[in-house]
Coordinates of C-alpha atoms and ligand atoms in Angstrom, one line a residue:
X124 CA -35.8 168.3 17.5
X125 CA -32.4 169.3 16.7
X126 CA -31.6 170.5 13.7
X127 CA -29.2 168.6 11.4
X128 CA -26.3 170.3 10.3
X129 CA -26.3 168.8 6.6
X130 CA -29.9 167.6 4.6
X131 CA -30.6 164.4 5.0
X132 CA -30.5 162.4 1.3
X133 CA -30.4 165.7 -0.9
X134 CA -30.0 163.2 -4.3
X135 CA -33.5 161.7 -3.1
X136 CA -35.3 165.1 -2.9
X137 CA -33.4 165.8 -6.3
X138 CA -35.2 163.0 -7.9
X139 CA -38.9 163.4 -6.6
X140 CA -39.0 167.3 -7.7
X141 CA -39.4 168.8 -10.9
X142 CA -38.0 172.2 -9.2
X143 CA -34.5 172.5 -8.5
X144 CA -33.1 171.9 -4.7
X145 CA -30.6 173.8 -3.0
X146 CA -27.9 173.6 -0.6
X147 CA -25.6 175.8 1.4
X148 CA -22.6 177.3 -0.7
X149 CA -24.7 177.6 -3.8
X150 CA -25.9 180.8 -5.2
X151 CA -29.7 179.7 -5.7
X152 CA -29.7 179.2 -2.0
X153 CA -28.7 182.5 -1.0
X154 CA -30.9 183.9 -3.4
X155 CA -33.9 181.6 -2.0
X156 CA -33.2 182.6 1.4
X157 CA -32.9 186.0 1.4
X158 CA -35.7 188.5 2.6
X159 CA -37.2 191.6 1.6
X160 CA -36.1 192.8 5.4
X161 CA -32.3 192.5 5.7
X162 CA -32.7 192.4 9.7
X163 CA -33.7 188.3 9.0
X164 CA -30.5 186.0 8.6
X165 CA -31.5 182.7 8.3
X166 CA -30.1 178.8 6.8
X167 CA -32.5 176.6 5.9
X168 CA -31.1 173.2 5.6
X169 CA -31.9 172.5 1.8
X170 CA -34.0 174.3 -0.8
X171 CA -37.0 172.9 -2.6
X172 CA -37.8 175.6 -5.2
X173 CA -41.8 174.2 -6.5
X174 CA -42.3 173.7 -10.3
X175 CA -45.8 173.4 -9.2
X176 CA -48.1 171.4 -7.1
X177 CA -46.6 168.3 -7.3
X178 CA -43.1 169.5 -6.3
X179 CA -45.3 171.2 -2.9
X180 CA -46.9 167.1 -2.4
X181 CA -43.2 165.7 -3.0
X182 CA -41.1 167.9 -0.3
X183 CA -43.9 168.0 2.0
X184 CA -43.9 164.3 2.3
X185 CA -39.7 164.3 1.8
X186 CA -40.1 166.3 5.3
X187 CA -42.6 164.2 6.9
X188 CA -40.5 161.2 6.6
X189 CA -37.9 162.7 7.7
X190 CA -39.2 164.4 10.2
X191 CA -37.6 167.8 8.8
X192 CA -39.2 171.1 10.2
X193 CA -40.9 172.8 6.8
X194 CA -41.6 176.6 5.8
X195 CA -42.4 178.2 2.6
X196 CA -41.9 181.2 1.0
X197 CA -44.3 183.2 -1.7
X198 CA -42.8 186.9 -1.9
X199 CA -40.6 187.0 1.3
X200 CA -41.7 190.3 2.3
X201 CA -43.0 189.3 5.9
X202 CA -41.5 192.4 8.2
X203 CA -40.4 188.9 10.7
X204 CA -39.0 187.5 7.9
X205 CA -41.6 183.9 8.3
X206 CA -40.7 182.6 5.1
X207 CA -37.4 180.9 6.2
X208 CA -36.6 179.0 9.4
X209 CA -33.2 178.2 10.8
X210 CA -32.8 174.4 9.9
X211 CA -36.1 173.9 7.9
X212 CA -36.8 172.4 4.0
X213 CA -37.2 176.1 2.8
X214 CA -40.3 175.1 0.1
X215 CA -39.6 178.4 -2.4
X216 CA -42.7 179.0 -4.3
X217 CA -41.6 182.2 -5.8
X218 CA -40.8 180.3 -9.8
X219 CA -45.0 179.1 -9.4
X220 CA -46.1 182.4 -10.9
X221 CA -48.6 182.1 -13.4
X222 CA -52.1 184.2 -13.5
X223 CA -54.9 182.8 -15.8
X224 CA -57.7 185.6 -16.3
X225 CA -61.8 184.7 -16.6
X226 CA -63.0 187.8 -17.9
X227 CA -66.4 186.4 -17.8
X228 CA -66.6 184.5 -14.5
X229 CA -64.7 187.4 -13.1
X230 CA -62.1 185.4 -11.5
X231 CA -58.4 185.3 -11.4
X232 CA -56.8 182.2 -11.0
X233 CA -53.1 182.6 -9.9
X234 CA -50.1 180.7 -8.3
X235 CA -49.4 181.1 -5.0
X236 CA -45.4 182.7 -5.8
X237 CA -46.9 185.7 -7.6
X238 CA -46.0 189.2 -6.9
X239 CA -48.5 191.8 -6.4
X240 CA -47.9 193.1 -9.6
X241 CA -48.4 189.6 -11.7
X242 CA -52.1 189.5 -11.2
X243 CA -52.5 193.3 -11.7
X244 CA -50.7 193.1 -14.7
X245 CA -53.0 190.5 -16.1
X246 CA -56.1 191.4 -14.4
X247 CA -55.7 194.8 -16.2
X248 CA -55.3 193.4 -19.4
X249 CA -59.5 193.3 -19.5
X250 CA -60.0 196.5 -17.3
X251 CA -60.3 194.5 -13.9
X252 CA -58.7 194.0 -10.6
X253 CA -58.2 192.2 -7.0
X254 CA -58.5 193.3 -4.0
X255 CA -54.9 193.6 -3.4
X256 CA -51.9 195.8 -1.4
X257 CA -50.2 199.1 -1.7
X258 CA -46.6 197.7 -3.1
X259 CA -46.4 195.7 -6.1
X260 CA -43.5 192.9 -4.9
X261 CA -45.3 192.0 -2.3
X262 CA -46.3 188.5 -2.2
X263 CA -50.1 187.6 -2.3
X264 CA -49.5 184.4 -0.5
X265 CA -48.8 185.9 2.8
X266 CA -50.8 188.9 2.3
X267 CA -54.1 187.2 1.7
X268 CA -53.6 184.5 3.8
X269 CA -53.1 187.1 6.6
X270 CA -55.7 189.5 5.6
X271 CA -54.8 192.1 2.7
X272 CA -55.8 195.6 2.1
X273 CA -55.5 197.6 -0.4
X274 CA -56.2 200.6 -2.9
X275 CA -59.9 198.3 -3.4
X276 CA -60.7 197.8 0.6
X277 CA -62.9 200.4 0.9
X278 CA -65.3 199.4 -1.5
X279 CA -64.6 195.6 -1.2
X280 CA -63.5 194.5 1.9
X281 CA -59.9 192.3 3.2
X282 CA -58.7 190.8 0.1
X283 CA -59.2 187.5 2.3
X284 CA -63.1 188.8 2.0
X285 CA -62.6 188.4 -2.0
X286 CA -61.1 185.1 -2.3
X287 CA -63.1 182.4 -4.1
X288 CA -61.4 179.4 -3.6
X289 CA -57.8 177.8 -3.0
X290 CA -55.7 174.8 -3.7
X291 CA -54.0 173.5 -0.8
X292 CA -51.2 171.0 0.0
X293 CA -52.2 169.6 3.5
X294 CA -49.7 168.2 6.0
X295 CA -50.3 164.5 5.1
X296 CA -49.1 165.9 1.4
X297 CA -52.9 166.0 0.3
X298 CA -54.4 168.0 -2.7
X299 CA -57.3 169.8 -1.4
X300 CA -59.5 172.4 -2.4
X301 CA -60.9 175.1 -0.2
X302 CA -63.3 177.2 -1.0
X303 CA -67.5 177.5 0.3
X304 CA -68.4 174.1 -1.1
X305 CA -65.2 172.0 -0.3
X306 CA -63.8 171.9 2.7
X307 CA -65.4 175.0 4.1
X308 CA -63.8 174.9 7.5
X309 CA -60.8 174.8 6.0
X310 CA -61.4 177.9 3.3
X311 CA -62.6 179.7 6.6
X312 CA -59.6 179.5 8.2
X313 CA -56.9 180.2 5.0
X314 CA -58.8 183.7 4.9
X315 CA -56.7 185.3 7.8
X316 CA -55.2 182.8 9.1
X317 CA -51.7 182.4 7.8
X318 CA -49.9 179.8 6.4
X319 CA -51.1 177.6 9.2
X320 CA -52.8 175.2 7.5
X321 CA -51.0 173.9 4.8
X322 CA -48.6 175.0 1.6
X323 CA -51.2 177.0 -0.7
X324 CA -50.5 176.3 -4.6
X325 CA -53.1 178.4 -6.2
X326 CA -55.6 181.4 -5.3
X327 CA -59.0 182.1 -7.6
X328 CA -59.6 185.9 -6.6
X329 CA -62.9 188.0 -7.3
X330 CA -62.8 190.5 -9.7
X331 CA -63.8 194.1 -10.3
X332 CA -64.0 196.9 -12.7
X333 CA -60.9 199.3 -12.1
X334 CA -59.0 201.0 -14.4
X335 CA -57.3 200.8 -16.6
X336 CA -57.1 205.0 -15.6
X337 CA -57.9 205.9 -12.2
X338 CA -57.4 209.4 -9.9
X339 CA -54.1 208.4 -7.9
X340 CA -50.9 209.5 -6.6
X341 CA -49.5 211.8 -4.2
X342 CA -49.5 215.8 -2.9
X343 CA -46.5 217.1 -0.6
X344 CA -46.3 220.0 2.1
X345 CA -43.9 220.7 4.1
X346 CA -44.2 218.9 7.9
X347 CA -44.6 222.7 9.3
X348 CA -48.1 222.4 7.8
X349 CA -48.9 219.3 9.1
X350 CA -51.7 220.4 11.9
X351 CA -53.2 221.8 8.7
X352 CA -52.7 218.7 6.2
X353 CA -54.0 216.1 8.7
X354 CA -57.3 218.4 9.6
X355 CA -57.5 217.8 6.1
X356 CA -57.0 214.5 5.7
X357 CA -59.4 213.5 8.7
X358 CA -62.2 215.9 7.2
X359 CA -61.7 214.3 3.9
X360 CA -61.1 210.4 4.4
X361 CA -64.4 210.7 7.1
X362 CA -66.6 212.3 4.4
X363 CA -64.9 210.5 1.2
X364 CA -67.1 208.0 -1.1
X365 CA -65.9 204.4 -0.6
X366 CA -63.7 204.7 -4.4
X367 CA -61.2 207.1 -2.7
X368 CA -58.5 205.9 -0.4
X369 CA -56.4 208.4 1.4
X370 CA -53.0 207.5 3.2
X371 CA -51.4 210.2 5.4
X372 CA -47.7 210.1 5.9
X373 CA -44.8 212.0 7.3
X374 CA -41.7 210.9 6.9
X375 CA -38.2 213.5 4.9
X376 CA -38.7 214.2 1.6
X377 CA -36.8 211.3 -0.5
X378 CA -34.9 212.7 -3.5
X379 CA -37.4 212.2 -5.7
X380 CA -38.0 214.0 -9.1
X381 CA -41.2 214.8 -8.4
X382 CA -39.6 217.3 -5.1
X383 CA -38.0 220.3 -5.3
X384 CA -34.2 219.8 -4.7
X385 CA -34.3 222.3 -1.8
X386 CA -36.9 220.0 0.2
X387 CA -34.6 217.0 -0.2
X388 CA -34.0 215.5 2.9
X389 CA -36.6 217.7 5.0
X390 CA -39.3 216.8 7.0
X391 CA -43.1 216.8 4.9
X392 CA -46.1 215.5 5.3
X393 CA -47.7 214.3 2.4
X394 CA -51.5 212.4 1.1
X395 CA -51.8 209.9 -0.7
X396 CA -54.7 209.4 -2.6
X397 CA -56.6 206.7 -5.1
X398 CA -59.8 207.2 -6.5
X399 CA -60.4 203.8 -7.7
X400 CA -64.0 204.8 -9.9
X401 CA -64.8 207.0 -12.7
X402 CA -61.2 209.6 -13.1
X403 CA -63.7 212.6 -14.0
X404 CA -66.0 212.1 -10.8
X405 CA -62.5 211.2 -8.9
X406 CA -60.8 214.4 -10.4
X407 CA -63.5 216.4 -8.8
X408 CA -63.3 214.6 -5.5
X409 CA -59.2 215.1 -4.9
X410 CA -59.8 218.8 -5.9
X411 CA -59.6 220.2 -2.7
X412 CA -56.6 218.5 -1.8
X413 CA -54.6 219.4 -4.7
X414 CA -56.0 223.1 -3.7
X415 CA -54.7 223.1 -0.1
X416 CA -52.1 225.0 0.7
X417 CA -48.8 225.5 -0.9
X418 CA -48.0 222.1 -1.9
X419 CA -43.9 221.4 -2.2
X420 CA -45.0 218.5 -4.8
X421 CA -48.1 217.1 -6.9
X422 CA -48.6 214.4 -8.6
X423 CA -52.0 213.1 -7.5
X424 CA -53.3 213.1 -11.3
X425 CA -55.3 210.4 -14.3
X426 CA -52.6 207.2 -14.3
X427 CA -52.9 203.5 -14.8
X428 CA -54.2 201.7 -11.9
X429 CA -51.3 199.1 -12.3
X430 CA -48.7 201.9 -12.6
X431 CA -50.6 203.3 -9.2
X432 CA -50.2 200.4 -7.3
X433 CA -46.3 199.9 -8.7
X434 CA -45.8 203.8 -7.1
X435 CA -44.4 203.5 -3.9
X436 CA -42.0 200.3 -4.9
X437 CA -38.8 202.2 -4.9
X438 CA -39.4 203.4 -1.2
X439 CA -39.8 200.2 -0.5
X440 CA -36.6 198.0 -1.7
X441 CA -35.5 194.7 -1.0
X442 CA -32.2 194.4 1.4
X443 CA -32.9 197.6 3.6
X444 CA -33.3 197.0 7.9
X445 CA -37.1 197.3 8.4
X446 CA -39.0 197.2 11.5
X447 CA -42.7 198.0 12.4
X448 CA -44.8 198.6 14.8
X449 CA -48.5 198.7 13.9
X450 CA -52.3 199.2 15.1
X451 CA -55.6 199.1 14.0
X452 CA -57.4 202.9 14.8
X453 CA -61.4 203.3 14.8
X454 CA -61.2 207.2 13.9
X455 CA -58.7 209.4 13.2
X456 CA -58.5 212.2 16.3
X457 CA -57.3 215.6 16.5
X458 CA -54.8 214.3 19.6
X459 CA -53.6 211.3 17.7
X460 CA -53.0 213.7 15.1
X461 CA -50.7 215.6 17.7
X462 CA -48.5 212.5 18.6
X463 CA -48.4 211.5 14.5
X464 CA -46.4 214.9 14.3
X465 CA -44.3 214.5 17.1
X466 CA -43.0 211.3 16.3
X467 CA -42.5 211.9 12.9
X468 CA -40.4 214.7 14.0
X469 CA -38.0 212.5 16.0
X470 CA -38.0 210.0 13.3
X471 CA -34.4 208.5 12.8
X472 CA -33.7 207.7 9.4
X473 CA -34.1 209.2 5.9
X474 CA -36.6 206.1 5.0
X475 CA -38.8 205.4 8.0
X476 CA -42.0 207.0 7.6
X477 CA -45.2 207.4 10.2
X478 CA -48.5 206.3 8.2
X479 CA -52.5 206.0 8.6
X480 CA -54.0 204.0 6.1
X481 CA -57.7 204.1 5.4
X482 CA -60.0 201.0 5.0
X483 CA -63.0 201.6 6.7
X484 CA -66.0 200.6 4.5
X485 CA -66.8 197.1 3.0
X486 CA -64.8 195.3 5.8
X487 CA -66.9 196.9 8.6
X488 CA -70.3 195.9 7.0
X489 CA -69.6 192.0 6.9
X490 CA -70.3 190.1 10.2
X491 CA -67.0 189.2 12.8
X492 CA -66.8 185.7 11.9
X493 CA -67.2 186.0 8.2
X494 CA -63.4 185.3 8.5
X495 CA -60.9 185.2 11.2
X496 CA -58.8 188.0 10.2
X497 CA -61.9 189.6 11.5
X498 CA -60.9 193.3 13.0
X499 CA -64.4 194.8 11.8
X500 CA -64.1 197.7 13.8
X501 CA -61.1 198.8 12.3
X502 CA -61.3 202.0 10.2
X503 CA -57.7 202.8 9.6
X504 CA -54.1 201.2 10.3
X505 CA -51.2 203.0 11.8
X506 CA -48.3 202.0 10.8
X507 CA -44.8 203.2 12.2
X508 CA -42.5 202.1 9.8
X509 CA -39.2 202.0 10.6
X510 CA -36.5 201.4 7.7
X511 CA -32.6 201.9 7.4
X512 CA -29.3 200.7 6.1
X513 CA -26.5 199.8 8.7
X514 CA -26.9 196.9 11.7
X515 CA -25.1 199.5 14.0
X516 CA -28.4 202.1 14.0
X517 CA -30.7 198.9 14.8
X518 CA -31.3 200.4 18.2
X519 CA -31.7 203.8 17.4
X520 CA -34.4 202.7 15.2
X521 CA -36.2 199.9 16.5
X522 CA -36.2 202.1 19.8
X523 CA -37.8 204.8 17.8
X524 CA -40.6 203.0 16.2
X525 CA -41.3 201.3 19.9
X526 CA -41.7 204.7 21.9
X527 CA -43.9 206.2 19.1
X528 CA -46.4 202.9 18.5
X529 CA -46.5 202.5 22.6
X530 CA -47.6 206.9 22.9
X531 CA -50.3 206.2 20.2
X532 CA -51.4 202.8 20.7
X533 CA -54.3 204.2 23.3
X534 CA -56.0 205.5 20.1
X535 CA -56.2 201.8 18.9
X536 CA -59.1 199.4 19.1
X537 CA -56.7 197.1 20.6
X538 CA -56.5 195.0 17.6
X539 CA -53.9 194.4 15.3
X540 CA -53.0 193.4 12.0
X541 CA -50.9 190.0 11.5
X542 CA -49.2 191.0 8.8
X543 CA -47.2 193.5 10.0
X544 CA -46.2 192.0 13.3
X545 CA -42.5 191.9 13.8
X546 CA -40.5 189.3 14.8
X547 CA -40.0 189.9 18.2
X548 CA -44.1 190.2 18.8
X549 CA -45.5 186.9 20.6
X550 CA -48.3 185.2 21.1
X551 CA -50.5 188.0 22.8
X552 CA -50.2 190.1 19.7
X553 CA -51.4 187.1 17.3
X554 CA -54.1 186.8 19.9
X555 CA -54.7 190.5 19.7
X556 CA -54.9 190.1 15.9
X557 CA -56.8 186.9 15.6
X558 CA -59.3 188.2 18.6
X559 CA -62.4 186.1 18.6
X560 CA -61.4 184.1 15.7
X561 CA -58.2 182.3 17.1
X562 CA -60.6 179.4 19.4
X563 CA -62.3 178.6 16.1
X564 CA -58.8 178.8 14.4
X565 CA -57.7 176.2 16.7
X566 CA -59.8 173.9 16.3
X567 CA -59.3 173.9 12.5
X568 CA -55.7 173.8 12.7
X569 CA -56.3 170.4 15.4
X570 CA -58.5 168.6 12.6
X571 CA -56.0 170.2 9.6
X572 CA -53.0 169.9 11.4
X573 CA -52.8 168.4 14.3
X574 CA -48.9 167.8 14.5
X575 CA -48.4 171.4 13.9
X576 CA -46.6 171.1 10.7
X577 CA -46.9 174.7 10.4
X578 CA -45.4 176.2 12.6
X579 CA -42.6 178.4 11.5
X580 CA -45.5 181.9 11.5
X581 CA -47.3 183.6 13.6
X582 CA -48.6 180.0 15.2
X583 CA -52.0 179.0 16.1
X584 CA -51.6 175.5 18.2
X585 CA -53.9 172.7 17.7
X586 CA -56.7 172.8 19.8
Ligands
FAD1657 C1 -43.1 196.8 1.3 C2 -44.3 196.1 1.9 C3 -45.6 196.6 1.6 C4 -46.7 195.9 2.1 N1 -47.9 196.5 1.9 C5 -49.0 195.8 2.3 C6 -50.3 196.3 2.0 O1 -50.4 197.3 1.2 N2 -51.3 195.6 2.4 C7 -51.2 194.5 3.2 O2 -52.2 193.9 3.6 N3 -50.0 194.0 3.5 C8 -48.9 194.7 3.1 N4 -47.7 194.2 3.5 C9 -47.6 193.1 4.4 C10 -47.7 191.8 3.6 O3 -49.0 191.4 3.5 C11 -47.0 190.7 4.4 O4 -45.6 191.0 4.5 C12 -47.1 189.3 3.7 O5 -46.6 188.3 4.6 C13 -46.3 189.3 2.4 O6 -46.5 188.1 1.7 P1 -45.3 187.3 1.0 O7 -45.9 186.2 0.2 O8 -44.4 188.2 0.4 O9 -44.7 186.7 2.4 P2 -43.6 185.7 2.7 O10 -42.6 186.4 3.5 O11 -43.1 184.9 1.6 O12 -44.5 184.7 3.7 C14 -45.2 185.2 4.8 C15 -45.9 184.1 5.5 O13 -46.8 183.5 4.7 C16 -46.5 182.1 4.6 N5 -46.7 181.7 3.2 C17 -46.1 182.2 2.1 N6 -46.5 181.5 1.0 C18 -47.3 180.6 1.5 C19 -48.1 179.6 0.8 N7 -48.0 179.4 -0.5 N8 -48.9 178.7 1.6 C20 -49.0 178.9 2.9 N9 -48.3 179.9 3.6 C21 -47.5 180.7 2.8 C22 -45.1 182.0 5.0 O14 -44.8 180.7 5.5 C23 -45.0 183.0 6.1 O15 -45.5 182.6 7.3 C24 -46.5 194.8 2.9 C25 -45.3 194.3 3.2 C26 -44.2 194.9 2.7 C27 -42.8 194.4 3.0

């Protein structure tokens, strides 16, 4: 179908939404539109910003009549920019933010446009927490619908692993609910497998002790020492109790205040650590990394989990040129650690950054088709993280972050994660994400959404 250059009946979309609408030329819709990675330019024909359920049933069925092409946006921080689609009802979620806290069921009920940092903020409130990711403005619509890890992996598993139930808006503008007693098929295949299957209003999330003062933060050496600092970090994270986390990075020093002036700018490897249990236990289990070495920076000390999981926002803004490359890695080994080094060294921006998370644990114990984001092999993710300001060092960049994933990707277990596939990654990747999940995946998406409504992510076709 071609798209329409104007929206058909924009007064009659007006009328059946609670939510404003948008159209080109008006500031909402540039605001709606616009991504977390500035590489995505996209104009969606109209905007539907949701109030709420309702709104979701209303523009879903506006499209369908009209036979518009839909997406839908929670936190727009997709690295291929998902959310929006050239010509599409853009359905904006991101005003639908509220979080409503159980203390004693130990669930969170939020909406599906809230941040990251929404449902830690209230979660904290009674010294709990979700299974949820590394940078607070992240959405939790995308990230737990494609998987999610965390801080909280380790002991708990893909945040997809932790979700109890979901409210759904299906194709033929239904109401559903998704969880192990209704619609089971259908809650199996939300927990990894992206927005495929309909517009998701609300997520009830398991809870867990944390906080409100953990062991986290972040130690600095120079890159010289790197050889050094990753023979730590592999001896550690392989030995560590499921509570810590540990996150190796290279990347040049940002001018931060926690860094010495004179390493500004220079290349450093650096851990990053979370012990997510008791601080005093967790203060004696990041002792020897805050004793290695001569460290250039320290700050891996007793904070609030939520203003942990808020501490790597600023390298992380809205509007920058990102692009990733990314693989799931069953052991961290001396050679990979080699190539981790090299690469950093020839990185090509002040921001971009070379990275292996840790998740091993929870996730590996739970059987491959407890849900299709599946990858239970994986014990760590490598991510080459590529991120800059001006269109004219795309290349430079993108060409970068390509040479280093394709020299370490034989370290992988051939699987990757869907979140962090770029735009230009097709099908074989999803495939190589989905793995043995994506038949079964298939066949839910045929009995959920058999005209392939959904369609503007990382697809899975009707079988
Ligand atoms: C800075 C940064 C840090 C990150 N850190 C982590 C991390 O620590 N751990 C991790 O696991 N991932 C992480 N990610 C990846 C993240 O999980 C994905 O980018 C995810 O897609 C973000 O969700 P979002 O709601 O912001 O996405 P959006 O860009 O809004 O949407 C992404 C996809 O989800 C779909 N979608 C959004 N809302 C809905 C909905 N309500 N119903 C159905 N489909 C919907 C969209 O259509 C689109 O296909 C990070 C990303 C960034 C940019």
């Amino acid at each position: 179908m071609v798209a329409p250059e104007a929206p058909p009946d924009p007064d009659a979309l007006k009328a059946l939404l609670r939510g404003p609408v948008f159209l080109p030329g008006s500031a909402g819709y540039e605001e709606s539109r616009s991504l977390w990675n500035a590489m995505i330019d996209r104009r969606p024909l109209a905007v539907a910003r949701c109030l709420g359920a309702a709104d979701v049933i209303a523009a879903v069925k506006f499209a369908r009549e009209r036979d518009l092409l839909l997406c839908m946006k929670g936190g727009g921080h997709n690295i291929a920019g998902l959310a929006v689609a050239d010509g599409a009802l853009l359905l904006d979620l991101s005003l639908m933010r509220g979080v409503w806290v159980d203390p004693r069921a130990r669930v969170a009920r939020a909406q599906a446009g809230c941040l990251l940092g929404d449902v830690d903020r209230e979660t904290q409130v009674h010294g709990l927490a979700a299974v949820l990711g590394f940078v607070s403005a992240t959405g939790i619509a995308g990230l737990t619908l494609g998987g999610g890890f965390g801080y909280l992996t380790r002991r708990f598993g893909w945040t997809s692993d932790n979700v109890l139930g979901m409210d759904v808006v299906t194709a033929d503008g239904r109401l559903v609910r998704a969880s192990e007693g209704e619609n089971p098929d259908l809650f199996w295949g939300l927990r990894g497998g992206g927005g495929n299957f309909g517009v998701v209003t609300g997520i009830d999330y398991a809870l867990f002790d944390v906080g409100p003062e953990v062991v986290g933060g972040l130690v600095a050496w120079p890159a010289s020492e790197a050889p050094e600092v990753l023979g730590l970090y592999r001896a550690v994270a392989e030995a560590a109790p499921a509570e810590l986390t540990l996150v190796a990075l290279m990347r040049m020093a940002p001018p931060a205040p926690w860094l010495p002036k004179g390493i500004h700018g220079k290349p450093i490897v650096a851990l990053l650590a979370c012990y997510s249990g008791d601080p005093a236990e967790g203060e004696r289990v990041v002792a020897p990394i805050k004793a290695f070495g001569k460290p250039v920076g320290d700050i891996l000390v007793r904070r609030p989990y939520a203003q942990l999981q808020a501490l790597l926002d600023a390298t992380q803004p809205k509007g920058r040129r990102y692009y990733w490359k990314s693989e799931y890695l069953p052991r961290i080994e001396p050679a990979l650690c080699a190539k981790f080094t090299e690469h950093a060294a020839r990185i090509a921006s002040p921001h971009s950054a070379v990275i292996l998370f840790q998740i091993g644990g929870a996730l590996n114990r739970l059987p491959a088709e407890h849900s299709p984001v599946g990858n239970r092999d994986a014990r760590y993710v490598l991510n080459v993280a590529g991120s800059w300001e001006r269109a004219e060092d795309d290349a430079r960049n993108t060409e970068w972050a390509r040479a280093a994933w394709s020299d370490m990707r034989p370290f992988g277990t051939g699987g990757t994660y869907l979140n962090f596939l770029t735009e230009d990654e097709g099908h074989a990747r999803t495939e190589a994400a989905l793995g043995r999940s994506l038949e079964r995946l298939s066949r839910s998406k045929a009995k959920w959404d058999p005209e392939n409504v959904f369609r503007t992510n990382k697809n899975i076709r009707p079988a």
